Coordinates of C-alpha atoms in Angstrom, one line a residue:
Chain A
X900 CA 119.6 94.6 99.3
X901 CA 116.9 91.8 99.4
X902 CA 113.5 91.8 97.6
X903 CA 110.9 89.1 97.2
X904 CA 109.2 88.7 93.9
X905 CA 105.1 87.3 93.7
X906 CA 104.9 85.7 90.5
X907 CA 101.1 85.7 90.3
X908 CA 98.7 88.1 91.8
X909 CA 95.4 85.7 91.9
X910 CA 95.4 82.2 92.1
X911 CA 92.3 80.0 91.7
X912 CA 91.8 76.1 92.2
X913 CA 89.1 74.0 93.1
X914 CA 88.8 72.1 96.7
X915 CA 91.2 69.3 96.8
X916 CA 93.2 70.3 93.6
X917 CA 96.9 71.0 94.8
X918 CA 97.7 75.0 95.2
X919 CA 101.4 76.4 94.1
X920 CA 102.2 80.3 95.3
X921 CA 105.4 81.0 93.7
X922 CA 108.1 83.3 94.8
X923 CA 111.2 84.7 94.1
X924 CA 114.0 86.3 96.0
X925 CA 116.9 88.4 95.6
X926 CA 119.2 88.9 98.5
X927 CA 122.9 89.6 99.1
X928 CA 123.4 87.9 101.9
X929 CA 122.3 84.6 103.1
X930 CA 118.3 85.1 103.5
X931 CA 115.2 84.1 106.0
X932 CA 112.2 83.4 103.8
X933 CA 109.1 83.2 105.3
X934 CA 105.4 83.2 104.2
X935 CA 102.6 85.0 106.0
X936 CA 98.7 84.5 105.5
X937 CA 96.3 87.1 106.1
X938 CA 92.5 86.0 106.3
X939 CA 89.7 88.6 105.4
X940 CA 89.8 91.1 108.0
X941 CA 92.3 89.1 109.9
X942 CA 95.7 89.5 111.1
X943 CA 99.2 88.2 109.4
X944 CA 99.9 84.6 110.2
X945 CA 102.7 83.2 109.8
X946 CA 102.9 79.8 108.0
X947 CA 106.4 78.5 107.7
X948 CA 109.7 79.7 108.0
X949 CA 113.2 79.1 106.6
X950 CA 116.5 79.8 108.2
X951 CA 119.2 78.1 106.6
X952 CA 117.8 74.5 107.8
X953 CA 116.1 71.5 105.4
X954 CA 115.3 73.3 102.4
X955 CA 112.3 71.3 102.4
X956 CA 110.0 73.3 105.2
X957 CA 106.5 72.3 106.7
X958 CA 104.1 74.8 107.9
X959 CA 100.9 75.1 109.5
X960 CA 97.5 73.7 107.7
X961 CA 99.6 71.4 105.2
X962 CA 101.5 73.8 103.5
X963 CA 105.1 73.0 102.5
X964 CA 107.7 75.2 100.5
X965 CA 110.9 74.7 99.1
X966 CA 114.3 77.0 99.3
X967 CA 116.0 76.0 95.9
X968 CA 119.2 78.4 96.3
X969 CA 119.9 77.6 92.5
X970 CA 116.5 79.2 91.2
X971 CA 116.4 81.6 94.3
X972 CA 112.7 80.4 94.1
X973 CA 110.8 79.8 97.3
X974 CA 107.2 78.3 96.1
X975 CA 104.7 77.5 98.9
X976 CA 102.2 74.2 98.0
X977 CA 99.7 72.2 99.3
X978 CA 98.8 68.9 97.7
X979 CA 95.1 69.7 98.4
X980 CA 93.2 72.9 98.8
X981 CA 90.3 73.6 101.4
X982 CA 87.7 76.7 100.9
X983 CA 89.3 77.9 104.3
X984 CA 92.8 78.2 102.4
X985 CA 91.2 81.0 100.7
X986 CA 93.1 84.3 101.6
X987 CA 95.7 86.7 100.7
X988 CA 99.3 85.0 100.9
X989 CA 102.8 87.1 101.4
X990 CA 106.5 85.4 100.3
X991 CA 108.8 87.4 102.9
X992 CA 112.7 87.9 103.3
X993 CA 114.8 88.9 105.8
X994 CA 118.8 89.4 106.3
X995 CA 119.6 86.9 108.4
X996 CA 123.0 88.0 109.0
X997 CA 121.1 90.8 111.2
X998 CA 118.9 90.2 114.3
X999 CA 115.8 92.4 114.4
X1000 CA 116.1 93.8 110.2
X1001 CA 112.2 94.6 108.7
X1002 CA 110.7 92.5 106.5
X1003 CA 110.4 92.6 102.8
X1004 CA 107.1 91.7 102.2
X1005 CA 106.3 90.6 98.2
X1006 CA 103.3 92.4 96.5
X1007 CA 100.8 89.3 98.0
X1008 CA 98.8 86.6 96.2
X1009 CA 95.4 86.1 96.3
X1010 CA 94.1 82.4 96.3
X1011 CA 90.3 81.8 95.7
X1012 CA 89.3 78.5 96.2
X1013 CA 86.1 77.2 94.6
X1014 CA 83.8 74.2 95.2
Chain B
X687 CA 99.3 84.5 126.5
X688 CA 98.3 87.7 125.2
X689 CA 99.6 88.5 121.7
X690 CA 100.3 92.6 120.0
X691 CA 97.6 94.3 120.3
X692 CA 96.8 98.0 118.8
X693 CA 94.4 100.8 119.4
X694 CA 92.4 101.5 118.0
X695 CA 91.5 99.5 115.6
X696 CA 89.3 101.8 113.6
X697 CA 90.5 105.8 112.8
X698 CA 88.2 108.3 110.5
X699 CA 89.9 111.4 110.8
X700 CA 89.3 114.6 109.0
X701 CA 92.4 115.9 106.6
X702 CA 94.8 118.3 108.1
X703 CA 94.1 116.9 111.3
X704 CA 96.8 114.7 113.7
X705 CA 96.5 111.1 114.7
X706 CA 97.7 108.7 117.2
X707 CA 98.0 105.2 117.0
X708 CA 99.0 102.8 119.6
X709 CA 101.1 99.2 119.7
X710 CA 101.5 96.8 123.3
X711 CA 103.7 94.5 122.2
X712 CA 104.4 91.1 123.3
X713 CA 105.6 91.5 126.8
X714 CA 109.5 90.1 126.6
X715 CA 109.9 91.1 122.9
X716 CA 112.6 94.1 122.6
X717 CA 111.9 94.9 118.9
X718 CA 109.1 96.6 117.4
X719 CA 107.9 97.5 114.0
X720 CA 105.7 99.3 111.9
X721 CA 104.3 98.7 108.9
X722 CA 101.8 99.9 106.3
X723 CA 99.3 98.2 104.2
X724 CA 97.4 100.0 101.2
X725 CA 95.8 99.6 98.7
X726 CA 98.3 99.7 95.6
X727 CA 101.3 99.7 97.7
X728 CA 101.2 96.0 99.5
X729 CA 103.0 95.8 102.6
X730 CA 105.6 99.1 103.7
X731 CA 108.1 99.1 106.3
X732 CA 108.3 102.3 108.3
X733 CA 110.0 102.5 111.1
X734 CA 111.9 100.0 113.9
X735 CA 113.0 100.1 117.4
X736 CA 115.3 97.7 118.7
X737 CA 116.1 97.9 122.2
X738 CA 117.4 101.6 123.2
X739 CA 119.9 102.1 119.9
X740 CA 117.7 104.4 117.9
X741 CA 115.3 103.8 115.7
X742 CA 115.7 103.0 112.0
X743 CA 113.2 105.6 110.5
X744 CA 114.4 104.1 107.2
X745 CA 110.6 103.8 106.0
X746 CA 109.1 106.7 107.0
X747 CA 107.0 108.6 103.6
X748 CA 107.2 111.6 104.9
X749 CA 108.4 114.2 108.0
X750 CA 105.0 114.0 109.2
X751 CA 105.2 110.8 110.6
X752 CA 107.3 110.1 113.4
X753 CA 107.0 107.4 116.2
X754 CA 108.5 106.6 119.9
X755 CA 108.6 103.6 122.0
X756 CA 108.4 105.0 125.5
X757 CA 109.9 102.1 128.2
X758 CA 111.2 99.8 125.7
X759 CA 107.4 99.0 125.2
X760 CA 104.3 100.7 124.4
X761 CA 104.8 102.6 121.0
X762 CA 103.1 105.3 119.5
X763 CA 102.9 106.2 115.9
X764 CA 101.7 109.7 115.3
X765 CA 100.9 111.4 111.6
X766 CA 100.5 115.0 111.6
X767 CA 97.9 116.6 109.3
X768 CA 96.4 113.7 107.4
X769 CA 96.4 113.6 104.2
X770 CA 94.2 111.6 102.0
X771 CA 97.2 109.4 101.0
X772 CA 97.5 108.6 104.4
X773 CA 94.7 106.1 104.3
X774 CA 95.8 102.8 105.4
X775 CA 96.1 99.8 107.4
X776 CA 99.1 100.7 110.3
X777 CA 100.3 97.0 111.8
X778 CA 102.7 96.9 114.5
X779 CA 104.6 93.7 114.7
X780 CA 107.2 92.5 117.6
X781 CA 109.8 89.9 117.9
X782 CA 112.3 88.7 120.2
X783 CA 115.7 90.0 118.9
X784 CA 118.6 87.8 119.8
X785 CA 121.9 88.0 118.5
X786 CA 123.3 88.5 115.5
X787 CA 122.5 86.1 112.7
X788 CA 119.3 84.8 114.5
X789 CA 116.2 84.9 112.6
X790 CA 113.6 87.0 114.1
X791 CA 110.2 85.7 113.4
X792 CA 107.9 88.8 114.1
X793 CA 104.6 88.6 116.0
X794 CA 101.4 91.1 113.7
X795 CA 98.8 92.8 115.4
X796 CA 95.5 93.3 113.7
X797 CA 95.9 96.6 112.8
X798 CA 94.5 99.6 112.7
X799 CA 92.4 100.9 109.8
X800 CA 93.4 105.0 109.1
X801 CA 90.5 106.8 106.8
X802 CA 91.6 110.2 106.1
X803 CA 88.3 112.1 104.8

């Protein structure tokens, strides 16, 4: 079974101070990780992916997260934060031994990012 | 080109009665899914067609809800008698399902906000 753990609920930095989401992940099998943002009355983006590639990933809008297999940890960062980074930010797993198996969303963290 | 999209994408409904709720996925995408977004719960998988095996109904709450994908398309998502606790966010998501072992990143549509009164 896989499950994706949100360490932190609510996350608040100031603009241009570096942001860390972290996550962690339990899976039996060798995992997708993704993360997903979802602006204020917006739709779920996703921002990076991992598929059993680098372990270092790059996303959209500067973020970067790291698969570290040992800690089964997959924190998103971003060395500096904008007000538009503001949202609600989802660590994700999928089997990736299985085409087309639902995603396991984590609870979600919310970033606020003041001026 | 033209991403999911759902309808509609604002329900108030009264309890004990039925709703529908629509997903066009992305044209070429064989897999479909539903999900659930409330307050409390985060994120909930509910059901998932794949081509024309059938569905994995896995995430359903309840024997009230039930969905079909007619065409290997359009999907429909019907709750029958509303309840309160029904009140939610439904997103429909698609992806491209290749074979086994591929990832399958998955496409969200906005959504569509259920208020069960």
């Amino acid at each position: 079974a896989q499950s994706v753990t949100q360490l932190d609920s609510h996350v608040s930095v100031s603009e241009g101070t570096p942001v860390l989401l972290r996550c962690n992940y339990s899976s039996s099998y060798s995992p997708s990780l993704f993360w997903y943002v979802q602006h204020p009355n917006k739709g779920l983006q996703l921002l990076l992916k991992y598929t059993s590639a680098a372990t270092l990933v790059k996303g959209i809008n500067g973020f970067e997260a790291e698969f570290k297999k040992s800690e089964t940890s997959f924190h998103l960062t971003k060395p500096s934060a904008h007000m538009s980074d503001a949202a609600e930010y989802f660590c994700v797993v999928s089997a990736a031994y299985q085409a087309g198996t639902a995603l396991i969303f984590g609870k979600g963290t919310t970033l606020s990012v003041s001026s | 080109g033209a991403g999911v999209s759902q309808s509609p994408s604002n329900k108030v409904t009264e309890k004990g009665k039925d709703v529908e709720l629509r997903c066009d996925p992305i044209s070429g995408h064989t897999a479909l899914y539903w999900y659930r977004q409330s307050l409390g719960q985060g994120l909930e998988f509910l059901i998932y067609f794949q081509g024309n095996s059938a569905p994995d109904k896995s995430g359903l709450p309840s024997d009230r809800f039930s969905a079909e994908r007619t065409g290997g398309s359009v999907s429909t998502l019907t709750i029958q008698r509303t309840q309160q606790e029904d009140s939610a966010v439904y997103l429909c998501a698609s992806s491209f399902a290749g074979t086994s072992g591929a990832y399958n990143e998955q496409f969200f549509g906005p959504g569509t906000r259920l208020t069960v009164l």
